Coordinates of C-alpha atoms and ligand atoms in Angstrom, one line a residue:
X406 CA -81.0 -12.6 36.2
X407 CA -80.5 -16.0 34.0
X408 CA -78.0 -18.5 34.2
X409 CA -76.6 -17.2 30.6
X410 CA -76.9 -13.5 32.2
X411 CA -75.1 -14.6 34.8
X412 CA -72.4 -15.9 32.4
X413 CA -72.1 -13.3 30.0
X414 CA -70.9 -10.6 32.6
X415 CA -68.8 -13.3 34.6
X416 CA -67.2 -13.1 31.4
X417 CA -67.2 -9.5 30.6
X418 CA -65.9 -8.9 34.2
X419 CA -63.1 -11.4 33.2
X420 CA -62.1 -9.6 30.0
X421 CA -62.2 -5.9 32.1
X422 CA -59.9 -8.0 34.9
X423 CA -57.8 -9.3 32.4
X424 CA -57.0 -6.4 29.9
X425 CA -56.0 -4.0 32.9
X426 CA -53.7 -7.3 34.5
X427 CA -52.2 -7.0 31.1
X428 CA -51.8 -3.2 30.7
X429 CA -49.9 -2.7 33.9
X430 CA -47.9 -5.9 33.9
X431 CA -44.4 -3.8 33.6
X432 CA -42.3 -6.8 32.7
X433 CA -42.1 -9.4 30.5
X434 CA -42.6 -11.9 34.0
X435 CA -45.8 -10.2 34.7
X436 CA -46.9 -10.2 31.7
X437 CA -46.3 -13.5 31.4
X438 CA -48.4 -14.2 35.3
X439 CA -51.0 -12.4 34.0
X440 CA -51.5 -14.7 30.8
X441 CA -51.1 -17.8 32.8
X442 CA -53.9 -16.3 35.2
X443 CA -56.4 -15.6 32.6
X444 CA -55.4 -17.8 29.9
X445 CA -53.5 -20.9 31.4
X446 CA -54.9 -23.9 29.5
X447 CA -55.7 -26.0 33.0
X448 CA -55.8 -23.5 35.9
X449 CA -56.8 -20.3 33.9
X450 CA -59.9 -18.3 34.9
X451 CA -61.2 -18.6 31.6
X452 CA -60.8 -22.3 31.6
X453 CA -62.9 -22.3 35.3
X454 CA -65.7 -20.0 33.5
X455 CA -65.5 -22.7 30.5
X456 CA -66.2 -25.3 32.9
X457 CA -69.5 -23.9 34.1
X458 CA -71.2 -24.0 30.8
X459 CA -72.0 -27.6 31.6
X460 CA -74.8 -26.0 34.2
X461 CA -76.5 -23.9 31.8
X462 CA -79.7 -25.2 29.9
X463 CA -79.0 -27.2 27.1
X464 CA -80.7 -24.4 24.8
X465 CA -78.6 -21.5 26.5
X466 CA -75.3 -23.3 25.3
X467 CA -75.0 -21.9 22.1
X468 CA -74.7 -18.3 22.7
X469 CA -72.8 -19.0 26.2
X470 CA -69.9 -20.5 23.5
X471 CA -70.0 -17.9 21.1
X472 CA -69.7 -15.2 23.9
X473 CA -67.0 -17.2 25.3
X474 CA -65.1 -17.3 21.7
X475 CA -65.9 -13.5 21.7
X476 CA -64.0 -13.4 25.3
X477 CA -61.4 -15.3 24.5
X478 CA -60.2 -13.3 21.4
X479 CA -60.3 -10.2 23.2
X480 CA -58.1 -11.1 26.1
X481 CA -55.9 -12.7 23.4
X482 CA -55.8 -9.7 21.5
X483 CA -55.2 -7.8 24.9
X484 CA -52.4 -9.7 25.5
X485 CA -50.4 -9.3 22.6
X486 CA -51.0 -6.2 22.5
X487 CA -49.3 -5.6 26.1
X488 CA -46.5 -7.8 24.8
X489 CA -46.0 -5.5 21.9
X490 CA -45.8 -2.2 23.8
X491 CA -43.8 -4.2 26.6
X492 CA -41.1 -5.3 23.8
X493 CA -40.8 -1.3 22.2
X494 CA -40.2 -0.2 25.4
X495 CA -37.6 -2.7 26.7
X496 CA -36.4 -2.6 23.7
X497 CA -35.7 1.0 22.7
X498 CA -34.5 2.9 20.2
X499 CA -30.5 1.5 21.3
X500 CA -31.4 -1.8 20.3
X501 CA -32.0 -1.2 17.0
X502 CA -30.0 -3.5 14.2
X503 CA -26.4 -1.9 13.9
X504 CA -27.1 -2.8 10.2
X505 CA -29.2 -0.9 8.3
X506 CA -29.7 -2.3 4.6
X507 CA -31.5 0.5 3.2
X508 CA -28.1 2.5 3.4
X509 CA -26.5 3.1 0.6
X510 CA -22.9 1.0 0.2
X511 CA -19.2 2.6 0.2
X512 CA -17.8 1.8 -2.5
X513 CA -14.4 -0.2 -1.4
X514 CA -11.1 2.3 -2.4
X515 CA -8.7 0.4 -4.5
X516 CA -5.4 1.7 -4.1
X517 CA -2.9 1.9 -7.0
X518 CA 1.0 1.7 -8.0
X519 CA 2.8 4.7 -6.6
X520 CA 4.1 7.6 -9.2
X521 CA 7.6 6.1 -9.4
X522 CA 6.4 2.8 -9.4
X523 CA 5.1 3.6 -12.4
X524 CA 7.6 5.8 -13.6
X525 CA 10.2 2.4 -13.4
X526 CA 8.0 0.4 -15.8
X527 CA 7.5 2.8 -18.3
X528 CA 12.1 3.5 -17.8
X529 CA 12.0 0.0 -18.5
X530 CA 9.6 -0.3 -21.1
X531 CA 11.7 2.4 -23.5
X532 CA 15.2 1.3 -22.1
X533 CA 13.7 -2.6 -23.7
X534 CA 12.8 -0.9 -27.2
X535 CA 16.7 0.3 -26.8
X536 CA 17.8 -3.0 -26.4
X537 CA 18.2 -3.0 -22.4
X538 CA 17.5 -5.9 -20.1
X539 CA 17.0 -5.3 -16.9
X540 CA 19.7 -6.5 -13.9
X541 CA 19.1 -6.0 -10.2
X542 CA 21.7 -5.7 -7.0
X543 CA 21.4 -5.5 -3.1
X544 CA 20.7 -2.4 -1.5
X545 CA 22.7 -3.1 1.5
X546 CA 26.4 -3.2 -0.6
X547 CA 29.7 -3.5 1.0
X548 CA 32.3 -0.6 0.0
X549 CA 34.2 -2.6 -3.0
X550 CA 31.3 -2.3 -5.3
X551 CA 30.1 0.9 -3.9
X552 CA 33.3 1.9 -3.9
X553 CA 36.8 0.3 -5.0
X554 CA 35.7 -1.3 -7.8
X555 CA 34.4 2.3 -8.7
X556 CA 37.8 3.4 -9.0
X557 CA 36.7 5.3 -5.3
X558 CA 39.8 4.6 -3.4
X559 CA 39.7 4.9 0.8
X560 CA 40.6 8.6 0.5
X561 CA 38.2 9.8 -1.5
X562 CA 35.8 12.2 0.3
X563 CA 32.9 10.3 -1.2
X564 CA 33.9 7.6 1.0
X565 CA 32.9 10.2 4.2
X566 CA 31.1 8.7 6.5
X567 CA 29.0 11.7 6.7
X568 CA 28.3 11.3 3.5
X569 CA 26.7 7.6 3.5
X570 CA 24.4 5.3 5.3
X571 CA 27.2 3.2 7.0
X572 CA 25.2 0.6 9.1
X573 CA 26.9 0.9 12.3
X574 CA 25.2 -2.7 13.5
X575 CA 26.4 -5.7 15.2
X576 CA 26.7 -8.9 13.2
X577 CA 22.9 -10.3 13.8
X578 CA 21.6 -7.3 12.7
X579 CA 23.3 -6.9 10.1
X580 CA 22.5 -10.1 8.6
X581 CA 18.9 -9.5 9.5
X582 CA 18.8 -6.1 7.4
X583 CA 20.6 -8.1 4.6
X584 CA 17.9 -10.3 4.9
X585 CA 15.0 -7.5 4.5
X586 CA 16.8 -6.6 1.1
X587 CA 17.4 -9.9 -0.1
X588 CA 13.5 -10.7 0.8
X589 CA 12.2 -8.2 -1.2
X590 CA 13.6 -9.7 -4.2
X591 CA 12.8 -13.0 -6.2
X592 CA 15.9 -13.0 -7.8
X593 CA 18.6 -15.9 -7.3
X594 CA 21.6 -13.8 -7.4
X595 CA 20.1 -11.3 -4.7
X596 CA 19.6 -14.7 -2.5
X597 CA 23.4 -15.7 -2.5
X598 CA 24.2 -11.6 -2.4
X599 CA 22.5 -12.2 0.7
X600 CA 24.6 -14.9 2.4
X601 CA 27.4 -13.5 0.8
X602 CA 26.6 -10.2 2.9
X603 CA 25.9 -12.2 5.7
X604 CA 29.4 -13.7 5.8
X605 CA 30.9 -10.6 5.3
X606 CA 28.8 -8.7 8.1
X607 CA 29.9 -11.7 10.4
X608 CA 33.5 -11.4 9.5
X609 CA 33.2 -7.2 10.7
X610 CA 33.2 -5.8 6.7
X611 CA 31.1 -2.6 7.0
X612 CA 28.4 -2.1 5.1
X613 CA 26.3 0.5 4.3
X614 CA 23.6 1.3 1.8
X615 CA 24.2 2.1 -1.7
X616 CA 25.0 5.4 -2.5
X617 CA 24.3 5.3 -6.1
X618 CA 23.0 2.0 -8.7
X619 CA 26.5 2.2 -10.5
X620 CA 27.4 -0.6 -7.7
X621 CA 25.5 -3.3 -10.1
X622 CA 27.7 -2.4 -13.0
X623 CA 30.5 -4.0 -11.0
X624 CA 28.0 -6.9 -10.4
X625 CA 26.8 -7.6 -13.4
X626 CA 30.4 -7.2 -15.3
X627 CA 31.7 -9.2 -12.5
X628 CA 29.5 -12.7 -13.9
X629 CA 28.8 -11.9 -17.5
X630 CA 31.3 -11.7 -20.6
X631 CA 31.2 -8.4 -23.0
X632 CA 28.7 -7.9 -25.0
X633 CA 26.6 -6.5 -21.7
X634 CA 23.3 -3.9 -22.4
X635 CA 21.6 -4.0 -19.3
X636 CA 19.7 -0.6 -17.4
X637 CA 18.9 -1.3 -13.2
X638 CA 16.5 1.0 -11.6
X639 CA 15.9 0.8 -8.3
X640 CA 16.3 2.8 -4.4
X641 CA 19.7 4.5 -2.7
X642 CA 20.7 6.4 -0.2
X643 CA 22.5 9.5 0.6
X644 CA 22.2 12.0 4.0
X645 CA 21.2 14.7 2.0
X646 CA 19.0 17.1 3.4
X647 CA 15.7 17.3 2.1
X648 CA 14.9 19.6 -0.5
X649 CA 12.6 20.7 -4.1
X650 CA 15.0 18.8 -5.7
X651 CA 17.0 16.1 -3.3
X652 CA 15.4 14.1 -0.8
X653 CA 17.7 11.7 1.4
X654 CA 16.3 8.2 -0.5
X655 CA 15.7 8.7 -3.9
X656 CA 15.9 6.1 -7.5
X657 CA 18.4 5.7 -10.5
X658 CA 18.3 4.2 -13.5
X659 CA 21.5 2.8 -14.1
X660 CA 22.8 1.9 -17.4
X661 CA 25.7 0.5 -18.8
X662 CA 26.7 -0.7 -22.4
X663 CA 29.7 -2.6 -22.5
X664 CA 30.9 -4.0 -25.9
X665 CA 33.6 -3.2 -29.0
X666 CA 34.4 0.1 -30.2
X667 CA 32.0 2.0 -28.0
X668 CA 31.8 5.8 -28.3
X669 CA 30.6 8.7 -26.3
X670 CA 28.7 9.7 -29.5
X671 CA 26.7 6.1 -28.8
X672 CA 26.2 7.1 -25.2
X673 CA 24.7 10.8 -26.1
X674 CA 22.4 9.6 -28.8
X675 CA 21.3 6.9 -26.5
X676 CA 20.3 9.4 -23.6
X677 CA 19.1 11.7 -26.3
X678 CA 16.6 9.3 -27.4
X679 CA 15.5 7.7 -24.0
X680 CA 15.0 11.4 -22.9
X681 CA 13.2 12.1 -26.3
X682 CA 10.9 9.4 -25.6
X683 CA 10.3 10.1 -22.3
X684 CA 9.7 13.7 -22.2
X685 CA 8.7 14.0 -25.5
X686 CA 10.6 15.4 -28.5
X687 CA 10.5 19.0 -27.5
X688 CA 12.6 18.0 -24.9
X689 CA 15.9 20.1 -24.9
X690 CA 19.1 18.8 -22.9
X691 CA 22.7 19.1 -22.6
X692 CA 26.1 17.6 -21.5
X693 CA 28.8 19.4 -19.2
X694 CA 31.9 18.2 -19.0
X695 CA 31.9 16.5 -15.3
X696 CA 34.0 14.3 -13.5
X697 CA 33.1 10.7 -12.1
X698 CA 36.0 8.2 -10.8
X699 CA 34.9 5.4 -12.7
X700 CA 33.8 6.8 -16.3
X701 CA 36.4 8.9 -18.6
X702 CA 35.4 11.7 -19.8
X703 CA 32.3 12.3 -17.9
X704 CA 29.5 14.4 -18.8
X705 CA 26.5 15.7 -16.5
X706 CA 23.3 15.5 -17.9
X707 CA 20.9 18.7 -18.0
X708 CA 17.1 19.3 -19.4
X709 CA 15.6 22.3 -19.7
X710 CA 12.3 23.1 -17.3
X711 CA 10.6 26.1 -16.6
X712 CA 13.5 28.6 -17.3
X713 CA 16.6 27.0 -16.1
X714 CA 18.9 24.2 -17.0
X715 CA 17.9 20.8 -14.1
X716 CA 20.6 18.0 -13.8
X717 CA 19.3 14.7 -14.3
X718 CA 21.9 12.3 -14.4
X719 CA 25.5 11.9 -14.8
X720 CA 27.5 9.6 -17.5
X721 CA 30.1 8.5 -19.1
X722 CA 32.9 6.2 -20.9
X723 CA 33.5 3.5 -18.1
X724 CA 37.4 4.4 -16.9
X725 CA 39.7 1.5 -17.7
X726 CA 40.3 1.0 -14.1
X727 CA 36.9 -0.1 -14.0
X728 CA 37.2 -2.5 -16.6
X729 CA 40.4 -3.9 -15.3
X730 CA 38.7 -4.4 -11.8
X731 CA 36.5 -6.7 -13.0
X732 CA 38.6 -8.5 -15.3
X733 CA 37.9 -7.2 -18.8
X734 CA 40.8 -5.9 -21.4
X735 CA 40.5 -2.1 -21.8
X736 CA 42.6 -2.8 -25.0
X737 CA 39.8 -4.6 -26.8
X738 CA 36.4 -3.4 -25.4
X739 CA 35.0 -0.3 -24.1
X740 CA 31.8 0.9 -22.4
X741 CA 29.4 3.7 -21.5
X742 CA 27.1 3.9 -18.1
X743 CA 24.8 6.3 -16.7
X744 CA 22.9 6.8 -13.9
X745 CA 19.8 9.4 -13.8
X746 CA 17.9 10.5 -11.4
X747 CA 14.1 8.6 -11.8
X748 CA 12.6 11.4 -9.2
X749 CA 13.9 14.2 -11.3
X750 CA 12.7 12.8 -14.9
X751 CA 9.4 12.0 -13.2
X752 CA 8.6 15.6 -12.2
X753 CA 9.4 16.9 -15.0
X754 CA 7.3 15.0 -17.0
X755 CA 4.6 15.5 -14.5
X756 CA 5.1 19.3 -14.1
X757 CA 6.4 18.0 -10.4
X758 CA 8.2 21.0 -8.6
X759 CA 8.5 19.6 -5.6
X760 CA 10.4 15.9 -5.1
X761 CA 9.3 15.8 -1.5
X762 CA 5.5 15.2 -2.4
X763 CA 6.4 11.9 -3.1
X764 CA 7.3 10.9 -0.1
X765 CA 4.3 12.9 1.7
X766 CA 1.9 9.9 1.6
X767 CA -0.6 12.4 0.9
X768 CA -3.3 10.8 -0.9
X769 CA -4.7 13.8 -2.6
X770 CA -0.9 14.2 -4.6
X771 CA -0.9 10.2 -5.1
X772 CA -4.6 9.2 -6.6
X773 CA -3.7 12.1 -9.3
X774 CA -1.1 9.4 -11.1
Ligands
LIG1313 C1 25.9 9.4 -9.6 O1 25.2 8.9 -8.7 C2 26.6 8.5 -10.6 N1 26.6 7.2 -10.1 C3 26.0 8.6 -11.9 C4 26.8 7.9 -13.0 C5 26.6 6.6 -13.3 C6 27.9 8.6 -13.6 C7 27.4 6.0 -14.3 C8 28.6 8.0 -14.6 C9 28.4 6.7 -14.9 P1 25.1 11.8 -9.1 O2 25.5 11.9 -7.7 O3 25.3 13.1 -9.9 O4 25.9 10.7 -9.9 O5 23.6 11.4 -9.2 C10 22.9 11.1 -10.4 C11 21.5 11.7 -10.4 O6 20.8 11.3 -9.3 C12 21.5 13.3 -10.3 O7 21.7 13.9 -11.5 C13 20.1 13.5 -9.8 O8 19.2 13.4 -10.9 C14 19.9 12.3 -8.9 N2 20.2 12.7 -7.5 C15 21.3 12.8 -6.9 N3 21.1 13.1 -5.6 C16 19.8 13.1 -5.4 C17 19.0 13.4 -4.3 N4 19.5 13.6 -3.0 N5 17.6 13.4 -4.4 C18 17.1 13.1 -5.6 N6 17.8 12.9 -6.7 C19 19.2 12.9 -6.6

């Protein structure tokens, strides 16, 4: 055998050693022994073989180096090819990316403004064409402008306990809950509202929340002079029991026209054309004679739906006990006020027979407004 015989299957031996040192190396450490054996740049065996070319006859070198290239890219090859099925193993299929960006995205949900959300800025929006700005009051009230100045002395049985949300709190909490209301609002006069509550609350007055909007009447008449044309929508409170029709928090829009020589005849064509415009022109509704402590006469309001008469508000000339309460002259101006029910005119507009599926938070019933 030749020196170059001899070299060629030193190094064939070498790539058979080296390729099964790489196959069964089981970790990435092995592996990584193996390499250094075979291929270490100083110690390696393939560096030792390289190192014996020097004895081979100057005219043997030639095809000694090109079989030792030949060598060399086959244990490379060998190599990474053990590092490649080492890494899918140790790797597995857990490991893959948690993100995949072939997926196709969910779209984000937007939410949108509740049904009587919306139902308060259209109110608004046909109560302004009428002439009505808007005027906002406290939720949490104390009982004279729920109450006294409503011409609702202590006796009246609409002053039952049972029949409000008294808040049966000590003084810190009460001034925090006054605080929650007085939060949610931008508006100046809420703010001193707010300490004013808070000063009462200290000093023991109760408190409870408003049973009906007719308490901002008082409040607004209370700091503005006559001429007054203002509506007030908003949330109260009554422990009614749930039903198609009642539901134990619930909105009004309030409205109250205060000025000279007002007439019921102003106040029915005023509700005629709000409901008009609201529930469109084929709209038919009615007044019953009702009574109310602070407006007289009084009047219910009815529209027809689906084969019966539905109440949606009451009304009527504000009683000159009212006006004397806050300090007007009954002799020179007069007044109507209203307060409907905003649930009610919403689900009839909406074909709504159920007042409850407001409140349901079911999504299905919300996303159709
Ligand atoms: C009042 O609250 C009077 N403050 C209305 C008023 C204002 C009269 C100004 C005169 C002058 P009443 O309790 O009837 O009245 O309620 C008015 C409307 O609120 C009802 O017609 C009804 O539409 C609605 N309503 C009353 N209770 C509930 C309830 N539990 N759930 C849903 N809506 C209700």
């Amino acid at each position: 055998m030749t020196a170059l015989e001899a070299f060629i299957e030193k190094l064939d031996a070498l790539a058979r050693d080296a390729t099964a040192a790489f196959e069964s190396a089981t970790t990435a450490e092995e592996l990584e022994q193996a390499r250094v054996e075979f291929l270490g740049a100083r110690q390696g065996r393939l560096k030792a073989i390289q190192k014996g070319m020097g004895r081979l006859d100057r005219s043997e070198r030639p095809a000694a180096g090109k079989k030792l290239n030949e060598v060399k890219r086959q244990i490379d090859s060998a190599f990474q090819a053990a590092r490649a099925a080492l890494g899918k193993e140790q790797a597995g299929p857990a490991v893959r990316s948690p993100f995949d960006p072939t997926l196709p995205g969910d779209r984000p949900r937007l939410g949108h403004v509740h049904p009587i959300t919306q139902t308060i800025e259209v109110l608004k929006e046909i109560m302004g064409r009428l002439g009505f700005s808007v005027a906002e009051g406290p939720e949490i009230e104390d009982e004279w402008h729920n109450f006294e100045a409503l011409n609702i002395p202590a006796a009246h049985p609409a002053r039952d306990p049972l029949e409000n949300f008294y808040i049966d709190a000590g003084p810190s909490q009460r001034a925090e809950r006054c605080h929650e209301t007085a939060d949610r609002s931008q508006d100046g006069d809420l703010l001193s509202d707010f300490y004013r509550a808070t000063a009462e609350a200290r000093a023991g007055a109760p408190l409870l929340l408003r049973s009906q909007t007719s308490t901002v009447q008082i409040r607004v008449m209370e700091q503005t002079a006559p001429p007054i044309r203002i509506i007030s929508l908003g949330r109260v409170y009554r422990p009614d029991t749930a039903d198609a029709t009642h539901y134990p928090l619930f909105h009004q829009m309030e409205g109250l026209l205060v000025d000279r020589q007002v007439t019921m005849a102003d106040l029915k064509s005023v509700l005629r054309m709000f409901a008009t415009s609201y529930l469109g022109e084929d709209v038919h509704v009615r007044f019953r004679p009702s009574f109310f402590p602070f407006t007289e006469p009084s009047v219910e309001a009815d529209f027809w739906w689906n084969d019966e008469w539905v109440e949606f508000g009451g009304a009527g000339m504000v009683d000159p006990n009212v006006l004397r309460a806050v300090g007007y002259d009954p002799e020179t101006v007069s007044g109507f006020a209203f307060g409907l029910g905003v649930e009610r005119l919403c689900m009839r507009r909406h074909q709504i027979t159920d007042i409850r599926e407001f409140y349901r938070n079911d999504v299905r019933f919300l996303r159709q407004f």
